[in-house]
Coordinates of C-alpha atoms in Angstrom, one line a residue:
M225 CA 72.9 103.2 32.7
K226 CA 72.6 105.6 29.5
T227 CA 76.3 104.4 27.9
L228 CA 75.1 100.8 27.8
L229 CA 71.9 101.7 26.6
K230 CA 73.4 103.7 24.0
K231 CA 76.0 100.4 22.9
V232 CA 73.3 98.2 22.4
I233 CA 70.9 100.6 20.6
K234 CA 73.9 101.3 18.5
A235 CA 75.2 97.6 18.0
C236 CA 71.6 97.0 16.7
Q237 CA 71.9 99.3 13.9
P238 CA 72.9 98.9 10.1
K239 CA 76.3 99.7 8.7
Y240 CA 75.8 101.6 5.4
E241 CA 78.7 101.3 2.4
V242 CA 79.1 103.6 -0.8
V243 CA 79.8 101.2 -3.7
F244 CA 80.9 103.0 -7.1
T245 CA 82.1 101.2 -9.6
H246 CA 83.2 102.5 -13.4
Y247 CA 83.5 100.5 -16.3
H248 CA 86.2 100.5 -18.9
V249 CA 85.5 100.2 -22.2
I250 CA 87.5 99.7 -25.2
P251 CA 86.8 98.4 -28.4
G252 CA 87.7 95.0 -29.5
Q253 CA 88.5 94.3 -25.5
P254 CA 86.4 92.8 -22.9
V255 CA 84.9 95.2 -20.7
N256 CA 86.5 96.0 -17.0
K257 CA 84.8 96.9 -14.6
N258 CA 86.6 99.1 -11.9
E259 CA 84.5 98.8 -8.4
S260 CA 85.6 101.0 -5.3
K261 CA 84.0 101.0 -1.4
H262 CA 83.6 103.6 1.0
A263 CA 82.4 102.0 4.7
F264 CA 80.5 103.5 6.9
G265 CA 80.0 102.1 10.6
R266 CA 76.7 100.9 12.6
G267 CA 74.3 103.8 12.6
E268 CA 76.1 106.2 10.2
S269 CA 73.3 106.8 7.5
R270 CA 73.4 110.8 7.9
Q271 CA 77.3 110.7 6.8
A272 CA 76.5 107.6 4.6
M273 CA 73.9 109.9 2.8
E274 CA 75.2 112.8 3.0
F275 CA 78.9 111.3 0.7
Y276 CA 76.4 109.2 -1.7
G277 CA 75.0 112.6 -2.6
K278 CA 78.8 114.3 -3.2
V279 CA 79.8 111.6 -5.3
V280 CA 76.4 111.6 -7.3
S281 CA 76.2 115.2 -7.9
S282 CA 80.2 115.5 -8.6
D283 CA 81.0 116.5 -12.1
F284 CA 84.1 114.4 -12.1
T285 CA 81.4 111.2 -11.6
R286 CA 79.0 112.4 -14.3
S287 CA 81.9 112.7 -17.0
L288 CA 82.9 109.1 -16.4
A289 CA 80.3 107.5 -18.0
P290 CA 79.4 103.7 -17.9
A291 CA 79.9 104.3 -14.1
E292 CA 77.1 103.5 -11.3
V293 CA 77.0 104.8 -7.7
H294 CA 74.9 101.9 -4.9
L295 CA 73.9 103.2 -1.5
R296 CA 73.7 99.9 0.7
K297 CA 72.0 99.0 3.7
I298 CA 73.9 96.3 5.6
Y299 CA 72.3 94.6 8.4
L300 CA 72.3 90.8 7.6
R301 CA 72.3 90.7 4.3
G302 CA 73.4 93.7 2.2
K303 CA 70.2 95.7 0.6
T304 CA 70.4 98.3 -2.5
V305 CA 68.7 101.9 -0.8
E306 CA 69.3 104.3 -3.7
K307 CA 71.3 103.7 -6.9
A308 CA 72.2 106.0 -9.6
Q309 CA 73.9 105.2 -13.2
F310 CA 75.6 107.4 -15.8
G311 CA 76.0 105.8 -19.7
P312 CA 74.6 102.5 -20.8
V313 CA 74.9 100.1 -18.0
D314 CA 72.3 98.2 -18.6
D315 CA 73.1 97.6 -22.1
L316 CA 76.8 96.3 -20.9
K317 CA 75.1 93.9 -17.8
K318 CA 72.7 92.6 -20.5
F319 CA 75.1 91.3 -23.1
K320 CA 77.2 89.8 -20.0
I321 CA 80.2 90.9 -21.4
V322 CA 81.8 92.5 -18.1
Y323 CA 84.7 90.9 -16.4
N324 CA 86.4 92.0 -12.9
K325 CA 90.2 93.2 -12.7

């Protein structure tokens, strides 16, 4: 009975993902956007928060400006729980010169 209850509760919990986006800027060229996602299962909020904290506090992430990191909670629709930006990401988005690759 307990295992059935645990399975039902876990099925109702949201999934999480950490999305790291790096913008590659070369003068005279269109801006490339490289995105990498790390998905977590249902109910793994603690692991997702720990991973997000490691990515944001990493020296490698801070040296890759412009970049942004999102912690997303996915239940029915994706919702950004936390967001960190490094460099002029807002300016790149404002001019809409970002191209996916």
